[in-house]
Amino acid sequence: MYKMRVLICILNIFVFYSCKQITDVSKLPEILSEDNGISNKEFNYLPTNTTGAVYKKHTYTLSYSEEYEQAEWVAYVLKSSDIMENNYKRPFFEIDEEIITGAADWRNYKKSGYNKGHLCPAGDRTHSYEDFKETFITSNISPQKNDFNAGIWNRLEQKIRYWAKRQDSLYVITGGVLNDNLKTIGYESVAVPNYFYKVLLSKDHTKMIGFLLPHEDSNKPLYSFITTVDEIEKLTGIDFFPSLDDAVENRLEATKEYSNWDF
């Protein structure tokens, strides 16, 4: 019995120190500037969270909602150097073992009729196979209809990569709108969002754009789904840029202007 207690203590210590959950939110800028979780000093801030469970991966950071069994947001810097013409073989999805409360099992998606929809896309992390593989974990996915995932969601992901190549760096925040009475799938009741969003900020903080997409495919132009970041914040209860200068934040979050984005 004594040996068992010792073993349990050792395992608990290992889990505590190997897990990258961030519990002191006040230290987020300092912690996240260490590597590519949020890599550029210009982007060393994160959204607020409603979960108390923020995890820093190597190339992105997420806030995991145990209630909805997915991230309420995933945030990362997308640089032109992240996007390479590497044709990596797609790995199998794995359960994110770092989520202390337990990330959703990929088996929830099996025969559900929904795709494992990436939040941080694999295509945004093709600089190395390690970066690419890191996107194939269950804390980085949300249930998406196939025609949505392969259709307008994919079109938006491609457009964002196009912008990142032309502008060198973008800050990206993405997720599903998580609220009450959503449909669920699987034995862990993974929520199926009715809407998904993406919010982008330029490296020089001169422009911002928000997209709110109904969970269905569409042939409409991408700019049809532009809304103010203020509106997405109201729907999600998240302040996406709490550390951005207030004057800049208030001006950029209130606009739907997109003439300075190349569509």
GROMACS .gro file of C-alpha atoms in nm:
model
  263
    1MET     CA    1   0.000   0.000   0.000
    2TYR     CA    2   0.285   0.239   0.085
    3LYS     CA    3   0.452   0.169  -0.251
    4MET     CA    4   0.122   0.233  -0.426
    5ARG     CA    5   0.086   0.573  -0.252
    6VAL     CA    6   0.440   0.666  -0.353
    7LEU     CA    7   0.370   0.565  -0.713
    8ILE     CA    8   0.051   0.773  -0.721
    9CYS     CA    9   0.238   1.075  -0.581
   10ILE     CA   10   0.510   1.041  -0.844
   11LEU     CA   11   0.252   1.016  -1.121
   12ASN     CA   12   0.068   1.322  -0.993
   13ILE     CA   13   0.389   1.523  -0.983
   14PHE     CA   14   0.475   1.412  -1.337
   15VAL     CA   15   0.132   1.511  -1.469
   16PHE     CA   16   0.143   1.847  -1.293
   17TYR     CA   17   0.478   1.948  -1.434
   18SER     CA   18   0.439   1.799  -1.781
   19CYS     CA   19   0.097   1.953  -1.843
   20LYS     CA   20   0.103   2.299  -1.998
   21GLN     CA   21  -0.217   2.433  -1.847
   22ILE     CA   22  -0.183   2.800  -1.764
   23THR     CA   23  -0.343   2.878  -1.429
   24ASP     CA   24  -0.209   3.229  -1.363
   25VAL     CA   25  -0.372   3.427  -1.644
   26SER     CA   26  -0.188   3.744  -1.541
   27LYS     CA   27   0.135   3.583  -1.661
   28LEU     CA   28   0.002   3.487  -2.003
   29PRO     CA   29   0.198   3.749  -2.201
   30GLU     CA   30   0.526   3.645  -2.038
   31ILE     CA   31   0.460   3.272  -2.077
   32LEU     CA   32   0.328   3.281  -2.430
   33SER     CA   33   0.612   3.487  -2.576
   34GLU     CA   34   0.849   3.198  -2.506
   35ASP     CA   35   0.776   3.009  -2.829
   36ASN     CA   36   0.526   2.963  -3.107
   37GLY     CA   37   0.224   2.917  -2.880
   38ILE     CA   38   0.194   3.289  -2.941
   39SER     CA   39   0.527   3.365  -3.098
   40ASN     CA   40   0.563   3.728  -3.198
   41LYS     CA   41   0.599   3.993  -2.929
   42GLU     CA   42   0.342   4.198  -3.120
   43PHE     CA   43   0.091   3.921  -3.044
   44ASN     CA   44   0.178   3.842  -2.682
   45TYR     CA   45  -0.179   3.857  -2.557
   46LEU     CA   46  -0.476   3.623  -2.563
   47PRO     CA   47  -0.854   3.641  -2.541
   48THR     CA   48  -1.030   3.616  -2.209
   49ASN     CA   49  -1.173   3.274  -2.130
   50THR     CA   50  -1.483   3.136  -1.963
   51THR     CA   51  -1.326   2.798  -1.884
   52GLY     CA   52  -1.029   2.860  -1.654
   53ALA     CA   53  -0.849   2.600  -1.865
   54VAL     CA   54  -0.598   2.759  -2.103
   55TYR     CA   55  -0.335   2.533  -2.257
   56LYS     CA   56  -0.024   2.637  -2.449
   57LYS     CA   57   0.077   2.402  -2.727
   58HIS     CA   58   0.393   2.445  -2.929
   59THR     CA   59   0.229   2.639  -3.213
   60TYR     CA   60  -0.106   2.750  -3.075
   61THR     CA   61  -0.294   2.810  -2.751
   62LEU     CA   62  -0.648   2.706  -2.661
   63SER     CA   63  -0.916   2.745  -2.396
   64TYR     CA   64  -1.083   2.408  -2.338
   65SER     CA   65  -1.449   2.385  -2.238
   66GLU     CA   66  -1.525   2.065  -2.051
   67GLU     CA   67  -1.896   2.146  -2.070
   68TYR     CA   68  -1.894   2.142  -2.451
   69GLU     CA   69  -1.597   1.903  -2.493
   70GLN     CA   70  -1.402   2.129  -2.728
   71ALA     CA   71  -1.205   2.451  -2.730
   72GLU     CA   72  -1.403   2.772  -2.695
   73TRP     CA   73  -1.116   2.935  -2.884
   74VAL     CA   74  -0.784   2.849  -3.043
   75ALA     CA   75  -0.537   3.136  -3.093
   76TYR     CA   76  -0.214   3.145  -3.289
   77VAL     CA   77   0.017   3.351  -3.504
   78LEU     CA   78   0.017   3.254  -3.871
   79LYS     CA   79   0.338   3.351  -4.048
   80SER     CA   80   0.429   3.302  -4.411
   81SER     CA   81   0.707   3.067  -4.297
   82ASP     CA   82   0.444   2.840  -4.135
   83ILE     CA   83   0.295   2.763  -4.475
   84MET     CA   84   0.516   2.531  -4.678
   85GLU     CA   85   0.450   2.301  -4.973
   86ASN     CA   86   0.507   1.987  -4.770
   87ASN     CA   87   0.277   1.699  -4.856
   88TYR     CA   88   0.268   1.526  -4.520
   89LYS     CA   89   0.071   1.208  -4.464
   90ARG     CA   90  -0.227   1.278  -4.240
   91PRO     CA   91  -0.180   1.117  -3.899
   92PHE     CA   92  -0.458   0.964  -3.692
   93PHE     CA   93  -0.632   1.191  -3.443
   94GLU     CA   94  -0.525   1.143  -3.083
   95ILE     CA   95  -0.690   1.233  -2.754
   96ASP     CA   96  -0.521   1.537  -2.599
   97GLU     CA   97  -0.376   1.389  -2.281
   98GLU     CA   98  -0.281   1.731  -2.145
   99ILE     CA   99  -0.640   1.834  -2.077
  100ILE     CA  100  -0.671   1.778  -1.703
  101THR     CA  101  -1.048   1.722  -1.711
  102GLY     CA  102  -1.010   1.486  -2.006
  103ALA     CA  103  -1.039   1.588  -2.370
  104ALA     CA  104  -1.310   1.438  -2.587
  105ASP     CA  105  -1.242   1.096  -2.735
  106TRP     CA  106  -1.218   1.091  -3.115
  107ARG     CA  107  -1.456   0.794  -3.107
  108ASN     CA  108  -1.740   1.037  -3.032
  109TYR     CA  109  -1.722   1.136  -3.397
  110LYS     CA  110  -1.738   0.782  -3.533
  111LYS     CA  111  -2.056   0.724  -3.737
  112SER     CA  112  -2.189   1.058  -3.610
  113GLY     CA  113  -2.228   1.210  -3.955
  114TYR     CA  114  -1.985   1.489  -3.862
  115ASN     CA  115  -1.624   1.555  -3.957
  116LYS     CA  116  -1.346   1.623  -3.709
  117GLY     CA  117  -1.322   1.988  -3.805
  118HIS     CA  118  -0.986   2.150  -3.735
  119LEU     CA  119  -0.985   2.482  -3.551
  120CYS     CA  120  -0.614   2.552  -3.606
  121PRO     CA  121  -0.596   2.401  -3.957
  122ALA     CA  122  -0.333   2.144  -4.045
  123GLY     CA  123  -0.264   2.356  -4.354
  124ASP     CA  124  -0.152   2.642  -4.128
  125ARG     CA  125   0.116   2.423  -3.973
  126THR     CA  126   0.315   2.271  -4.258
  127HIS     CA  127   0.656   2.411  -4.162
  128SER     CA  128   0.743   2.076  -4.003
  129TYR     CA  129   0.576   1.741  -3.953
  130GLU     CA  130   0.579   1.796  -3.576
  131ASP     CA  131   0.381   2.120  -3.616
  132PHE     CA  132   0.145   1.951  -3.861
  133LYS     CA  133   0.085   1.653  -3.634
  134GLU     CA  134   0.011   1.876  -3.335
  135THR     CA  135  -0.312   1.990  -3.502
  136PHE     CA  136  -0.447   1.633  -3.499
  137ILE     CA  137  -0.554   1.624  -3.135
  138THR     CA  138  -0.909   1.625  -3.005
  139SER     CA  139  -0.882   1.958  -2.822
  140ASN     CA  140  -0.832   2.124  -3.162
  141ILE     CA  141  -1.145   1.992  -3.333
  142SER     CA  142  -1.518   2.056  -3.340
  143PRO     CA  143  -1.799   1.859  -3.509
  144GLN     CA  144  -1.857   1.998  -3.857
  145LYS     CA  145  -2.084   1.892  -4.140
  146ASN     CA  146  -1.882   1.754  -4.429
  147ASP     CA  147  -2.008   2.006  -4.686
  148PHE     CA  148  -1.932   2.293  -4.446
  149ASN     CA  149  -1.587   2.159  -4.353
  150ALA     CA  150  -1.484   2.089  -4.712
  151GLY     CA  151  -1.671   2.391  -4.848
  152ILE     CA  152  -1.689   2.742  -4.711
  153TRP     CA  153  -1.479   2.667  -4.399
  154ASN     CA  154  -1.201   2.538  -4.622
  155ARG     CA  155  -1.235   2.839  -4.852
  156LEU     CA  156  -1.192   3.073  -4.558
  157GLU     CA  157  -0.888   2.882  -4.431
  158GLN     CA  158  -0.727   2.909  -4.774
  159LYS     CA  159  -0.800   3.280  -4.795
  160ILE     CA  160  -0.640   3.338  -4.454
  161ARG     CA  161  -0.326   3.154  -4.566
  162TYR     CA  162  -0.321   3.372  -4.877
  163TRP     CA  163  -0.335   3.685  -4.660
  164ALA     CA  164  -0.066   3.555  -4.424
  165LYS     CA  165   0.171   3.498  -4.715
  166ARG     CA  166   0.117   3.850  -4.844
  167GLN     CA  167   0.128   4.022  -4.505
  168ASP     CA  168   0.396   3.811  -4.336
  169SER     CA  169   0.200   3.755  -4.013
  170LEU     CA  170  -0.157   3.744  -3.889
  171TYR     CA  171  -0.302   3.675  -3.546
  172VAL     CA  172  -0.589   3.425  -3.573
  173ILE     CA  173  -0.857   3.334  -3.318
  174THR     CA  174  -1.114   3.071  -3.410
  175GLY     CA  175  -1.381   2.847  -3.261
  176GLY     CA  176  -1.746   2.752  -3.251
  177VAL     CA  177  -2.010   2.963  -3.080
  178LEU     CA  178  -2.086   2.757  -2.770
  179ASN     CA  179  -2.420   2.810  -2.599
  180ASP     CA  180  -2.713   2.623  -2.448
  181ASN     CA  181  -2.933   2.368  -2.623
  182LEU     CA  182  -2.685   2.264  -2.890
  183LYS     CA  183  -2.711   1.924  -3.054
  184THR     CA  184  -2.452   1.678  -2.922
  185ILE     CA  185  -2.278   1.368  -3.055
  186GLY     CA  186  -2.109   1.068  -2.899
  187TYR     CA  187  -2.105   0.917  -2.555
  188GLU     CA  188  -1.941   1.231  -2.411
  189SER     CA  189  -2.201   1.468  -2.558
  190VAL     CA  190  -1.969   1.677  -2.776
  191ALA     CA  191  -2.159   1.994  -2.871
  192VAL     CA  192  -2.226   2.075  -3.236
  193PRO     CA  193  -2.204   2.455  -3.283
  194ASN     CA  194  -2.461   2.632  -3.499
  195TYR     CA  195  -2.204   2.898  -3.589
  196PHE     CA  196  -1.827   2.916  -3.626
  197TYR     CA  197  -1.611   3.227  -3.617
  198LYS     CA  198  -1.266   3.351  -3.714
  199VAL     CA  199  -1.113   3.679  -3.599
  200LEU     CA  200  -0.795   3.817  -3.758
  201LEU     CA  201  -0.561   4.097  -3.654
  202SER     CA  202  -0.275   4.229  -3.865
  203LYS     CA  203   0.076   4.233  -3.723
  204ASP     CA  204   0.091   4.613  -3.725
  205HIS     CA  205  -0.251   4.640  -3.553
  206THR     CA  206  -0.389   4.854  -3.835
  207LYS     CA  207  -0.671   4.624  -3.940
  208MET     CA  208  -0.898   4.356  -3.801
  209ILE     CA  209  -1.170   4.143  -3.952
  210GLY     CA  210  -1.430   3.904  -3.813
  211PHE     CA  211  -1.620   3.622  -3.982
  212LEU     CA  212  -1.932   3.452  -3.846
  213LEU     CA  213  -2.040   3.149  -4.048
  214PRO     CA  214  -2.364   2.952  -4.006
  215HIS     CA  215  -2.289   2.580  -3.983
  216GLU     CA  216  -2.386   2.504  -4.343
  217ASP     CA  217  -2.215   2.523  -4.678
  218SER     CA  218  -2.261   2.830  -4.893
  219ASN     CA  219  -2.151   2.954  -5.232
  220LYS     CA  220  -2.173   3.314  -5.121
  221PRO     CA  221  -1.858   3.529  -5.129
  222LEU     CA  222  -1.657   3.517  -4.808
  223TYR     CA  223  -1.711   3.887  -4.745
  224SER     CA  224  -2.083   3.810  -4.706
  225PHE     CA  225  -1.999   3.661  -4.366
  226ILE     CA  226  -1.804   3.956  -4.229
  227THR     CA  227  -1.938   4.098  -3.906
  228THR     CA  228  -1.794   4.319  -3.637
  229VAL     CA  229  -1.570   4.161  -3.378
  230ASP     CA  230  -1.792   4.334  -3.123
  231GLU     CA  231  -2.082   4.119  -3.243
  232ILE     CA  232  -1.883   3.795  -3.213
  233GLU     CA  233  -1.779   3.899  -2.862
  234LYS     CA  234  -2.145   3.945  -2.767
  235LEU     CA  235  -2.231   3.598  -2.894
  236THR     CA  236  -1.938   3.423  -2.725
  237GLY     CA  237  -1.890   3.625  -2.407
  238ILE     CA  238  -1.519   3.649  -2.493
  239ASP     CA  239  -1.306   3.964  -2.508
  240PHE     CA  240  -1.070   3.876  -2.792
  241PHE     CA  241  -0.817   4.154  -2.740
  242PRO     CA  242  -0.816   4.259  -2.373
  243SER     CA  243  -0.452   4.373  -2.386
  244LEU     CA  244  -0.477   4.572  -2.707
  245ASP     CA  245  -0.472   4.949  -2.668
  246ASP     CA  246  -0.833   5.045  -2.590
  247ALA     CA  247  -0.854   5.316  -2.854
  248VAL     CA  248  -0.727   5.079  -3.122
  249GLU     CA  249  -0.943   4.793  -2.997
  250ASN     CA  250  -1.263   4.997  -2.988
  251ARG     CA  251  -1.209   5.135  -3.336
  252LEU     CA  252  -1.115   4.807  -3.506
  253GLU     CA  253  -1.371   4.587  -3.332
  254ALA     CA  254  -1.662   4.811  -3.433
  255THR     CA  255  -1.602   4.808  -3.808
  256LYS     CA  256  -1.703   4.578  -4.093
  257GLU     CA  257  -1.471   4.754  -4.336
  258TYR     CA  258  -1.291   4.510  -4.565
  259SER     CA  259  -1.161   4.725  -4.851
  260ASN     CA  260  -0.808   4.688  -4.710
  261TRP     CA  261  -0.835   4.307  -4.727
  262ASP     CA  262  -0.766   4.157  -5.066
  263PHE     CA  263  -1.069   3.950  -5.165
   0.00000   0.00000   0.00000
